[in-house]
Coordinates of C-alpha atoms in Angstrom, one line a residue:
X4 CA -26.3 -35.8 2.7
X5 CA -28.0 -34.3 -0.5
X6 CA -27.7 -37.4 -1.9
X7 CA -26.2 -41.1 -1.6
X8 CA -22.7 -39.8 -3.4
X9 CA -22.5 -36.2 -2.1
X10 CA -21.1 -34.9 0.9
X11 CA -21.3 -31.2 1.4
X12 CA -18.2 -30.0 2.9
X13 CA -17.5 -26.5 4.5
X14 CA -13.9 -25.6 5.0
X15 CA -13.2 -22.6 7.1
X16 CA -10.0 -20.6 6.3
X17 CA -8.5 -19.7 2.8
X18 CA -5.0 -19.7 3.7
X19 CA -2.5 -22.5 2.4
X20 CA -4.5 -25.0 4.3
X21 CA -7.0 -24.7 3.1
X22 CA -6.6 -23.9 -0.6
X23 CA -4.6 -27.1 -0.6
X24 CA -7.9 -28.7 0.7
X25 CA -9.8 -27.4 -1.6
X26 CA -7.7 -29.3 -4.0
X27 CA -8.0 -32.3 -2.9
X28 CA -11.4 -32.4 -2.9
X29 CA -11.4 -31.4 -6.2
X30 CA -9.1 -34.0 -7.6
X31 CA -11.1 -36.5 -5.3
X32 CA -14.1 -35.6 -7.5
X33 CA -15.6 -33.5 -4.3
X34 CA -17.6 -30.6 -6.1
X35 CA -20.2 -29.2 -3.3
X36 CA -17.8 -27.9 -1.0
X37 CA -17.7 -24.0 0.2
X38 CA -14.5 -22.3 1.3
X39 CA -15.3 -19.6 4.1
X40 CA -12.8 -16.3 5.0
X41 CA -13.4 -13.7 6.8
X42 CA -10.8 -12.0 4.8
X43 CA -11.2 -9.7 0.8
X44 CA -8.8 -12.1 -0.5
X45 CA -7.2 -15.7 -0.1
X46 CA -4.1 -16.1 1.1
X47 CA -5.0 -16.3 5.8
X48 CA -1.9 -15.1 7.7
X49 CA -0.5 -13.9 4.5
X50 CA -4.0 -11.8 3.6
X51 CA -4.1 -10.9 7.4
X52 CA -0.9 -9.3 8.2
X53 CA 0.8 -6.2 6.8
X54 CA 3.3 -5.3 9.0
X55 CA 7.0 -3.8 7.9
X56 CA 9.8 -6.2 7.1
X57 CA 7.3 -9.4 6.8
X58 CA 8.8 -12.2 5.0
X59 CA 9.0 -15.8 5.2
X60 CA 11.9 -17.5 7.0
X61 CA 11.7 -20.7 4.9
X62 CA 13.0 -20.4 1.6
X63 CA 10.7 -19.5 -1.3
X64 CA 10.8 -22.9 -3.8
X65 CA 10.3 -24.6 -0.3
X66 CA 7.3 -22.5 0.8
X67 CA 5.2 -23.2 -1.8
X68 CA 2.5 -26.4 -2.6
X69 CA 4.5 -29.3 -3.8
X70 CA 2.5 -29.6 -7.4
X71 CA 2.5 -25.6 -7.7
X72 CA 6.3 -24.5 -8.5
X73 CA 6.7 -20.9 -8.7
X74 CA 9.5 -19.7 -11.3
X75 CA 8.5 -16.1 -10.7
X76 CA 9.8 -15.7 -6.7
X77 CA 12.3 -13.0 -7.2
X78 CA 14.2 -14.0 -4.7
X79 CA 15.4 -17.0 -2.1
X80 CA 13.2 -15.7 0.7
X81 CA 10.1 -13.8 -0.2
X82 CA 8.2 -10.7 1.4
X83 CA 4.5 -10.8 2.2
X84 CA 3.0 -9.6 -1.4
X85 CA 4.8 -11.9 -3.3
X86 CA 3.7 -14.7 -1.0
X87 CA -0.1 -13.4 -1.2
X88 CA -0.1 -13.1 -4.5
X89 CA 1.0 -16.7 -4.9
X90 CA -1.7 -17.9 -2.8
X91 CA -4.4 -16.3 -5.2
X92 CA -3.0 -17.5 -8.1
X93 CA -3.4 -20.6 -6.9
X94 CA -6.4 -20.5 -5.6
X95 CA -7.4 -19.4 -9.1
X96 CA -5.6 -21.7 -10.8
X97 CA -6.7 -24.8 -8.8
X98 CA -10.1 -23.9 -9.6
X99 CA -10.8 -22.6 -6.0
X100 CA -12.5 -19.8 -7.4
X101 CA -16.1 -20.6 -7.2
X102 CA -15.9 -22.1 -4.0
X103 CA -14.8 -19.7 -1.6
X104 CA -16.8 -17.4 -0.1
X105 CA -14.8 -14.2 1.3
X106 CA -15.7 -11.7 3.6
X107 CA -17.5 -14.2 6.1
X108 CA -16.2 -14.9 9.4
X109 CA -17.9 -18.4 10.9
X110 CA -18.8 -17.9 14.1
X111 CA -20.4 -21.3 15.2
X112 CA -20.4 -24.7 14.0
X113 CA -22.7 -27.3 15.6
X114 CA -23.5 -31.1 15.4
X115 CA -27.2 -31.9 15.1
X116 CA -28.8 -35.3 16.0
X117 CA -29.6 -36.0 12.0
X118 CA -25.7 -36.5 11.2
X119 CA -25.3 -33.1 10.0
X120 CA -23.2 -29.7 10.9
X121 CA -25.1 -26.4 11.0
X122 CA -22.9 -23.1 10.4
X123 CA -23.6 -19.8 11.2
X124 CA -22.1 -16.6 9.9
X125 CA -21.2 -13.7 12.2
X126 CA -24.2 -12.0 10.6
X127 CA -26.7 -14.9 11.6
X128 CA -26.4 -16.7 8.5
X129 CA -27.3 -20.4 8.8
X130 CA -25.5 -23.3 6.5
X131 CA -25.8 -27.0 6.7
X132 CA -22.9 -29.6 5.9
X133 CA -22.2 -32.7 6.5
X134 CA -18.7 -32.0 6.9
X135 CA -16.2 -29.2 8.6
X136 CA -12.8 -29.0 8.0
X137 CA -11.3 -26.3 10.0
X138 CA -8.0 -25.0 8.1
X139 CA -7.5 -21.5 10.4
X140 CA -4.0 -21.2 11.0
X141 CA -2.8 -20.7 14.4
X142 CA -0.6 -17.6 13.6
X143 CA -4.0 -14.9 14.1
X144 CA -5.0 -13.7 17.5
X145 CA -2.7 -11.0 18.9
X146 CA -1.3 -12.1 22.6
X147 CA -0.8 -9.0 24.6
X148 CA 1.3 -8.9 28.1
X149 CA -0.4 -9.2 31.0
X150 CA 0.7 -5.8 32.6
X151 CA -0.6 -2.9 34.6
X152 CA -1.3 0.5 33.2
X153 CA -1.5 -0.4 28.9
X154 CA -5.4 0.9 29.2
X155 CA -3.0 3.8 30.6
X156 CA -0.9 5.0 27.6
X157 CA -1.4 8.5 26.4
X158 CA 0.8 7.7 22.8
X159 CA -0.3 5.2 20.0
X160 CA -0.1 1.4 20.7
X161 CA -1.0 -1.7 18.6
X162 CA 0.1 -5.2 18.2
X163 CA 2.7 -6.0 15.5
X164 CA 0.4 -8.0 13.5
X165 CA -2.5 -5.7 13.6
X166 CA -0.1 -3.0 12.1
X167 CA -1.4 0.4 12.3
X168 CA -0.6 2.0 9.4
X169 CA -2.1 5.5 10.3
X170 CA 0.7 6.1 13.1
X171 CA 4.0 8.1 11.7
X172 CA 7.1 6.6 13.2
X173 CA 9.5 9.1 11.7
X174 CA 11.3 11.1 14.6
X175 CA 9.4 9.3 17.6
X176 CA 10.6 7.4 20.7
X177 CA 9.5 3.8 20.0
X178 CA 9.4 1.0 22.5
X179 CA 9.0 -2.4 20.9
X180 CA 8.4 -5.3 23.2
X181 CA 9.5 -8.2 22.5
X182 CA 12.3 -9.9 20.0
X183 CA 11.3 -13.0 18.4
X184 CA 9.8 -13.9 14.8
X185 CA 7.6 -10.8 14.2
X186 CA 10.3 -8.4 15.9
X187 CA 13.5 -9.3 14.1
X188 CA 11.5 -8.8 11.1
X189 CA 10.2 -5.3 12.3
X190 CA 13.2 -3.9 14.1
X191 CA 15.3 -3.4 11.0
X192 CA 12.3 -1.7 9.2
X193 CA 11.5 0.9 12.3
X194 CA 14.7 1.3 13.1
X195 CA 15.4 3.1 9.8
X196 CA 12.6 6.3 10.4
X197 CA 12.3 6.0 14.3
X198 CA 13.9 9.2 16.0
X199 CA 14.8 6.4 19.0
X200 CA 13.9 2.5 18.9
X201 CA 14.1 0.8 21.9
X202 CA 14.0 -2.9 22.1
X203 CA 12.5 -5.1 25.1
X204 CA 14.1 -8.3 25.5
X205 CA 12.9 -10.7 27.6
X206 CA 14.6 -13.5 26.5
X207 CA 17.5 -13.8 23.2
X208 CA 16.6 -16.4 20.2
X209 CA 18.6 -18.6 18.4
X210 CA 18.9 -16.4 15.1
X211 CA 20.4 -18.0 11.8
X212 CA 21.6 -15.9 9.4
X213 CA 18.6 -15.8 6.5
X214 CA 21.5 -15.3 3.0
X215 CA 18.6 -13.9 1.0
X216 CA 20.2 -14.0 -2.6
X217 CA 18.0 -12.0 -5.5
X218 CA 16.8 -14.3 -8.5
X219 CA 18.3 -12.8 -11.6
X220 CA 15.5 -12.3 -14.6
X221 CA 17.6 -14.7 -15.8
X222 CA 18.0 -17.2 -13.6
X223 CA 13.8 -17.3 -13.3
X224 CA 13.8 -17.6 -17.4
X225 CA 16.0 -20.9 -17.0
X226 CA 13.7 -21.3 -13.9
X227 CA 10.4 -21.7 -16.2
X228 CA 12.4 -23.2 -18.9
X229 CA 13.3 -26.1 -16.6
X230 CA 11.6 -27.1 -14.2
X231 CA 14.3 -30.0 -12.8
X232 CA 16.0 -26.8 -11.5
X233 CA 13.6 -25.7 -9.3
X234 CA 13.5 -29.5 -8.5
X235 CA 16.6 -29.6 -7.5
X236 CA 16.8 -26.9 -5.4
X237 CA 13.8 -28.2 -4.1
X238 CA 15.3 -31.2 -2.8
X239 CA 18.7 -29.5 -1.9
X240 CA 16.9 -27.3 0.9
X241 CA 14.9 -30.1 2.0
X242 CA 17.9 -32.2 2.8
X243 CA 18.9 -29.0 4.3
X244 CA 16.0 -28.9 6.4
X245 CA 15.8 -32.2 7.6
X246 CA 19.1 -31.4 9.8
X247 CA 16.7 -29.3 12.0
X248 CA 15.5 -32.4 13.5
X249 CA 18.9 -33.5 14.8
X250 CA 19.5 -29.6 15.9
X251 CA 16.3 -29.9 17.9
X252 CA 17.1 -33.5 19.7
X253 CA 18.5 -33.3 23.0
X254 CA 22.1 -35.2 22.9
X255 CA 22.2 -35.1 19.1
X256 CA 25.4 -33.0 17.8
X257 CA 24.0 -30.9 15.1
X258 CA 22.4 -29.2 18.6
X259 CA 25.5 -27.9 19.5
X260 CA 26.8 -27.5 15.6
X261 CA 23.7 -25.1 15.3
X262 CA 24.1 -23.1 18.8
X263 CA 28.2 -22.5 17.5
X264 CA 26.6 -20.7 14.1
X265 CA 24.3 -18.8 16.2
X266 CA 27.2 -17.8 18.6
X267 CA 29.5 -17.1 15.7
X268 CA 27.1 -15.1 14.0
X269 CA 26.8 -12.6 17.0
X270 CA 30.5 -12.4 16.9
X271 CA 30.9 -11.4 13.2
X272 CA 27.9 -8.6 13.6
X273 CA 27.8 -7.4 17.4
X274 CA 31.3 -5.3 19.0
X275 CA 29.8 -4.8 21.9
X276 CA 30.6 -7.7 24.4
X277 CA 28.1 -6.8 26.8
X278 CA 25.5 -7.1 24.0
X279 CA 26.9 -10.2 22.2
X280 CA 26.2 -11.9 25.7
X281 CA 22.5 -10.5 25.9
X282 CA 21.6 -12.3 22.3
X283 CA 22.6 -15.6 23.7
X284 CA 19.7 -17.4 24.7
X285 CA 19.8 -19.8 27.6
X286 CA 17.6 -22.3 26.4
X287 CA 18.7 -25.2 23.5
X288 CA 18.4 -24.5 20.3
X289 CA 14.9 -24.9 19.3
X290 CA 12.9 -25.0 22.3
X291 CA 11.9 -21.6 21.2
X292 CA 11.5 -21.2 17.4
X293 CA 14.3 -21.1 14.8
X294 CA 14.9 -17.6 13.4
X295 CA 16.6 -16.0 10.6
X296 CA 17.6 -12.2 10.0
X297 CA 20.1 -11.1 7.8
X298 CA 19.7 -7.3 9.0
X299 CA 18.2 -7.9 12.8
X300 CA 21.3 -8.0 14.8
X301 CA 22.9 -5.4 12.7
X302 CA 20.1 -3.0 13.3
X303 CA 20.8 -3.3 16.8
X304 CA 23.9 -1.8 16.6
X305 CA 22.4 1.7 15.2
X306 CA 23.3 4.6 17.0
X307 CA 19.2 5.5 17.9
X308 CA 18.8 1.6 18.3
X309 CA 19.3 0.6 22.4
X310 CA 18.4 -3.5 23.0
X311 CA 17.2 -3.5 27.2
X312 CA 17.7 -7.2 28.2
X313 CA 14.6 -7.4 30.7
X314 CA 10.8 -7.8 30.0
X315 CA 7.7 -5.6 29.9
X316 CA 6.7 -5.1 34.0
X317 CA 4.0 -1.9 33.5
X318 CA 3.3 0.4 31.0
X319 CA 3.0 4.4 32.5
X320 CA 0.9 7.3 30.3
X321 CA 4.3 8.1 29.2
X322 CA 6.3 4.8 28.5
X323 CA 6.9 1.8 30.3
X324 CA 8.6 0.1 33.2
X325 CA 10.9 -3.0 32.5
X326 CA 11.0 -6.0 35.0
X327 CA 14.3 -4.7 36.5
X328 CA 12.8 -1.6 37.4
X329 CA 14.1 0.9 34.1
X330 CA 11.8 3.6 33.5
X331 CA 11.8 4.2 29.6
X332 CA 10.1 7.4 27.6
X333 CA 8.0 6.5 24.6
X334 CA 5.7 8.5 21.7
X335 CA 5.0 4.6 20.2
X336 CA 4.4 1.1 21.9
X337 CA 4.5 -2.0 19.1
X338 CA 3.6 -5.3 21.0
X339 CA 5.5 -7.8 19.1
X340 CA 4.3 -10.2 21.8
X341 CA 3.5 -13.4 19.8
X342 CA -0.1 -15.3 19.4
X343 CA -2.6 -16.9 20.9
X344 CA -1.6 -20.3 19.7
X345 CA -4.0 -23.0 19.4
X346 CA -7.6 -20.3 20.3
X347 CA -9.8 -23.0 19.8
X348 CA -12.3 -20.2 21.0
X349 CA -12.3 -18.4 18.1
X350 CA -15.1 -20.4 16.9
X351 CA -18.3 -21.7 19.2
X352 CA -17.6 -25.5 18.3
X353 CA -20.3 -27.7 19.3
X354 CA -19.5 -31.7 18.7
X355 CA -21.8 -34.6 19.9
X356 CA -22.9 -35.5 23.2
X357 CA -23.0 -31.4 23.7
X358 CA -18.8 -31.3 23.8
X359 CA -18.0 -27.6 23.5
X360 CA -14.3 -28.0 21.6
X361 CA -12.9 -25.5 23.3
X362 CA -13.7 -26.6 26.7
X363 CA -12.1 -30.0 25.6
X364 CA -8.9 -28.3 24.2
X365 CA -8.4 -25.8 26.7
X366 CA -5.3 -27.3 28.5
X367 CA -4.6 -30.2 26.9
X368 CA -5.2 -29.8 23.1
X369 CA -4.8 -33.3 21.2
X370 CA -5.9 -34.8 18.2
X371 CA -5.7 -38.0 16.0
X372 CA -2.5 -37.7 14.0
X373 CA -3.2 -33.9 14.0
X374 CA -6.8 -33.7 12.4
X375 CA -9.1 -35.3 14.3
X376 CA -10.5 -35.5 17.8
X377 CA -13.7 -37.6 19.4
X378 CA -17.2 -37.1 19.6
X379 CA -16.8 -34.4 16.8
X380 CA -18.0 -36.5 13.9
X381 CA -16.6 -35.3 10.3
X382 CA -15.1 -32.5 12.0
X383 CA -11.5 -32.6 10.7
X384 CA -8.3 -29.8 11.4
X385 CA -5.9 -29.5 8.5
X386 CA -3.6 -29.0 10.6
X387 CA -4.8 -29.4 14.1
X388 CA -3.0 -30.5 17.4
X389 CA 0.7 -32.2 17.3
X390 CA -0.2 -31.3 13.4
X391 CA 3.4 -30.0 12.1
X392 CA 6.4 -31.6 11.0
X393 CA 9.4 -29.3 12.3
X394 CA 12.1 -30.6 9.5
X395 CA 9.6 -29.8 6.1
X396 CA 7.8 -26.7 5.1
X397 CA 4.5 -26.1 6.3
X398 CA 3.1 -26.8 3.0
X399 CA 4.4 -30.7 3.3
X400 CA 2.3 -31.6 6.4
X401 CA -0.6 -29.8 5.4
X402 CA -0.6 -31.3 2.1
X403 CA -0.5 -35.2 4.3
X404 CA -3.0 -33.8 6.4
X405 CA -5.8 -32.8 4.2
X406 CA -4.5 -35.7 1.5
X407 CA -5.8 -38.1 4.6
X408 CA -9.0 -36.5 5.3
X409 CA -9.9 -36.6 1.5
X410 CA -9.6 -40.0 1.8
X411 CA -11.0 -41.0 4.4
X412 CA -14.1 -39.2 3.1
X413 CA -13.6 -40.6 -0.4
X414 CA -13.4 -44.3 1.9
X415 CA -16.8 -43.4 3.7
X416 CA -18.2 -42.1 0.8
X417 CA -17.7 -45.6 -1.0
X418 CA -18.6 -47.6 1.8
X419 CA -22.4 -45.9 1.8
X420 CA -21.9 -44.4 5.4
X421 CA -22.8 -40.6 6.8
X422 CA -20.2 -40.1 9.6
X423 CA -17.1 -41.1 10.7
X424 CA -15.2 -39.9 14.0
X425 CA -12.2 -41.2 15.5
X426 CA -12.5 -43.9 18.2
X427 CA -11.7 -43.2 21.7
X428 CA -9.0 -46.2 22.1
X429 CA -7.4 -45.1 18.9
X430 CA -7.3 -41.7 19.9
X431 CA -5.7 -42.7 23.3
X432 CA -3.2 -44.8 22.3
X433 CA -1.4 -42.3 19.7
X434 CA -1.8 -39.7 22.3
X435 CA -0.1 -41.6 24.4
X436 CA 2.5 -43.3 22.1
X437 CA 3.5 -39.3 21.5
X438 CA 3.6 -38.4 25.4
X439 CA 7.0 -40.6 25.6
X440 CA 8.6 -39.0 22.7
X441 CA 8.2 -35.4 23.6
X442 CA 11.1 -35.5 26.0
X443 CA 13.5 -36.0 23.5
X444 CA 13.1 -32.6 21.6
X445 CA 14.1 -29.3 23.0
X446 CA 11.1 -27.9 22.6
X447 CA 9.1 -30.8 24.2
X448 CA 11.5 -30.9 27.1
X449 CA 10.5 -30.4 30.9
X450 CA 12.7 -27.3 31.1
X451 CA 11.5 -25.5 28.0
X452 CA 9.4 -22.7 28.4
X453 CA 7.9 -21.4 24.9
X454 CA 4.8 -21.2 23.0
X455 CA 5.9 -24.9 22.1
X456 CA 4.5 -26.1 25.6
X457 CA 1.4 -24.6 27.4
X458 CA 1.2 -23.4 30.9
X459 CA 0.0 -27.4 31.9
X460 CA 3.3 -28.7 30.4
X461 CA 1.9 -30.4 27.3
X462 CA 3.5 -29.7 23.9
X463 CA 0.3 -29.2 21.9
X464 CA 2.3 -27.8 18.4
X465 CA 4.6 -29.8 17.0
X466 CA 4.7 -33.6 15.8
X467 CA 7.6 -35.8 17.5
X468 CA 9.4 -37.1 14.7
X469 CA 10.5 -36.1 11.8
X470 CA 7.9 -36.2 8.0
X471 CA 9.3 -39.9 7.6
X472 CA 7.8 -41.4 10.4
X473 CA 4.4 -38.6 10.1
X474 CA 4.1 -40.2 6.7
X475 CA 3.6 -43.6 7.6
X476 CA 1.4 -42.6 10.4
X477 CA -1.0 -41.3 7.5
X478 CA -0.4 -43.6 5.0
X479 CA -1.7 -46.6 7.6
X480 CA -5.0 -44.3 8.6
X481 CA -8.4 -46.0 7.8
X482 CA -12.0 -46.7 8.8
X483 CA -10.7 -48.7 10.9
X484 CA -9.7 -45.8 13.4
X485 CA -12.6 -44.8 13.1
X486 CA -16.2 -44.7 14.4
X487 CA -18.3 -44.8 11.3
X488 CA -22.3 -45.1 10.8

């Protein structure tokens, strides 16, 4: 360290996680602390993607930091701007300013013998902290099909969160493959200039409908005049919320209540029989994510709109071949194929004892209550491994997350030592406590197949429980989980 009370701290993303890190190293009295992006602006997934139709599916008062209110969302759910912009604000307003660095992608980050973490920019540049607190979100690196022939496609392809806003969709065949989060938000958006949008199914979703409502001028004047309303609503759609966790448990009722919305929702918006039983999934309700679309099952029913039940199989110079043997024409391919969830590649990681972390994560990714992992001394995730809390926004757990972190470094600080990583035993036993909950959640469950669970089995995303039970967890972390010298 610089000196006996100062830790320098590098913090690589500056999306929610890690403004809200930022934060609480600031209210912590944490001053030299550097906030890396490799994006113009703050803001991560919100910065990175651009695509048509992109909004959040939680609602807006929920989706924001807990201490940061916004009166000004114009409306329930929010598009991507609006979202952005909130994120800079923020950033600005938190005093975040000064700190972060932008248009600087970390490449590498590794431990030296001394106690200390070098960092190098992609350009060679060369850092040293004591700390790294890696707040990338997990919703960045395109995952294409593995196919024969895309290499072969004599049109214009991209991925639907790499948007390519150069290619004119008005009048042309368009395949889209795929129809989960990023697709129902897309769908209703090309559907609307395409000349003919056809849409690749390879499994239905459990869509809710979204009821965006508008906010009024009005209502956001009352909104700023008193704040117990947002409050209130606040705490209304958190209640709300917390019924995903029943939806989500194998046995519970709300599983089923959930499922008969779904199916009654298809009723009141699909004619067709034929298609109403297509956009029934065959899973349980959330072993593949949650969605809502207000407009996505409508645009379905659009005369140049054709939903094809069956997966991507090739892809031909001139369209594409599904996996029951359809030959389809296409001008336009959009991969709306989902991420690369939890690329721990993304960034050579190097801990101690030489531990590469993404050789350690590659098929079994784990942490410490979601932000830590051993032999990589004050190397923290904000939200890492098993990391989420299904029933709160994303904001809540990342806000627990990087509250914990801050002070256990505040802790260490105190106590006069340099490093602190989490103890083997520790580290097993949570793990472990965790593998016999998984089972009791859809999306943990043997027979789910989803980003949710990797090819091994393991169900690397989401914490088993419900923010209650994360919260304690937290609240009772301490040096004493930890390694410290």
């Amino acid at each position: 360290m610089s000196d006996s009370n100062t830790l320098r701290i590098a913090i690589i993303g500056a999306g929610p996680a890690g403004i809200a890190t930022g934060r609480e190293l600031i209210q912590k009295g944490f001053n030299e602390f550097t906030i890396f992006d490799a994006l113009d602006a703050p803001g991560g997934t919100w910065r990175l993607h651009t695509y048509p139709g992109l909004a959040c599916d939680v609602w807006a008062h929920s989706y924001t930091f807990s201490y940061a209110p916004n009166p000004d969302w114009t409306a329930s759910f929010v598009d991507q701007p609006e979202i952005q912009a909130y994120l800079a604000r923020c950033a600005s307003e938190f005093g975040l300013d000064p700190h972060i660095t932008l248009n600087t992608r970390i490449a590498s980050a590794h431990y030296q013998e001394g106690g200390t973490w070098l960092v190098q920019t992609s350009t060679g540049e060369s850092h040293e902290f004591d700390v790294v607190i890696n707040a990338m979100g997990n919703q960045h690196t395109p995952l294409f099909p593995n196919v024969e022939g895309m290499d072969s496609f004599q049109g214009d392809s991209f991925h639907g969160t790499r948007w390519n806003h150069d290619v004119d969709l008005a009048g042309k065949k368009v395949v889209l493959v795929g129809s989960a989060a990023s697709a129902v938000q897309i769908v209703p958006e090309v559907a609307k200039i395409a000349g003919h949008l056809t849409v690749l199914q390879r499994s239905a979703n459990w869509i809710m409908p979204r009821g965006k409502k508008p906010y009024s001028p009005r209502q956001r004047e009352l909104a700023r005049r008193f704040p117990a309303i947002i409050s209130l609503t606040r705490w209304w759609q958190r209640l709300l919320m917390g019924q995903v966790e029943h939806a989500v448990t194998i046995g519970h009722k709300r599983m089923g209540q959930f499922e008969d919305m779904v199916r009654k929702f298809i009723g009141r918006t699909i004619s067709d029989p034929k298609m109403q039983e297509e956009l029934v999934p065959d899973t349980h309700y959330g072993c593949q994510r949650g969605l809502v679309s207000d407009d996505f099952y409508p645009a379905l029913t659009r005369d140049n709109v054709e939903l094809v039940a069956s997966g991507l199989q090739q892809v031909t110079p001139t369209g594409v071949v599904t996996a029951d043997g359809h030959s389809i024409d296409a001008d336009v391919i959009i991969y709306c194929t989902g991420y690369r969830i939890m690329d721990f590649d993304r960034i050579d990681v190097v801990g101690a004892n030489g531990k590469v972390l993404a050789e350690v994560m590659a098929d079994d990714p784990r942490a410490h209550k979601g932000i830590a992992v051993p032999d990589f001394p004050n190397y923290f995730f904000a939200v890492g491994p098993n990391g989420l809390v299904l029933n709160v926004s994303y904001f809540i757990t990342a806000e627990k997350n990087v509250e914990t972190i801050v002070r256990l470094l505040d802790q260490m600080r105190e106590a006069g030592h340099h490093t602190l990583g989490v103890k083997q035993d520790v580290f097993d036993e949570y793990n472990s406590w965790m593998n016999e909950r998984f089972a009791r959640f859809s999306w943990g469950s043997s027979d789910c197949h989803s980003y949710y669970r990797n090819a091994a089995g393991h169900a690397p995303f989401l914490f088993p429980g419900n923010f209650k039970e994360y919260r304690r967890l937290h609240e009772a972390s301490g040096l004493a989980e930890y390694d410290v010298s």
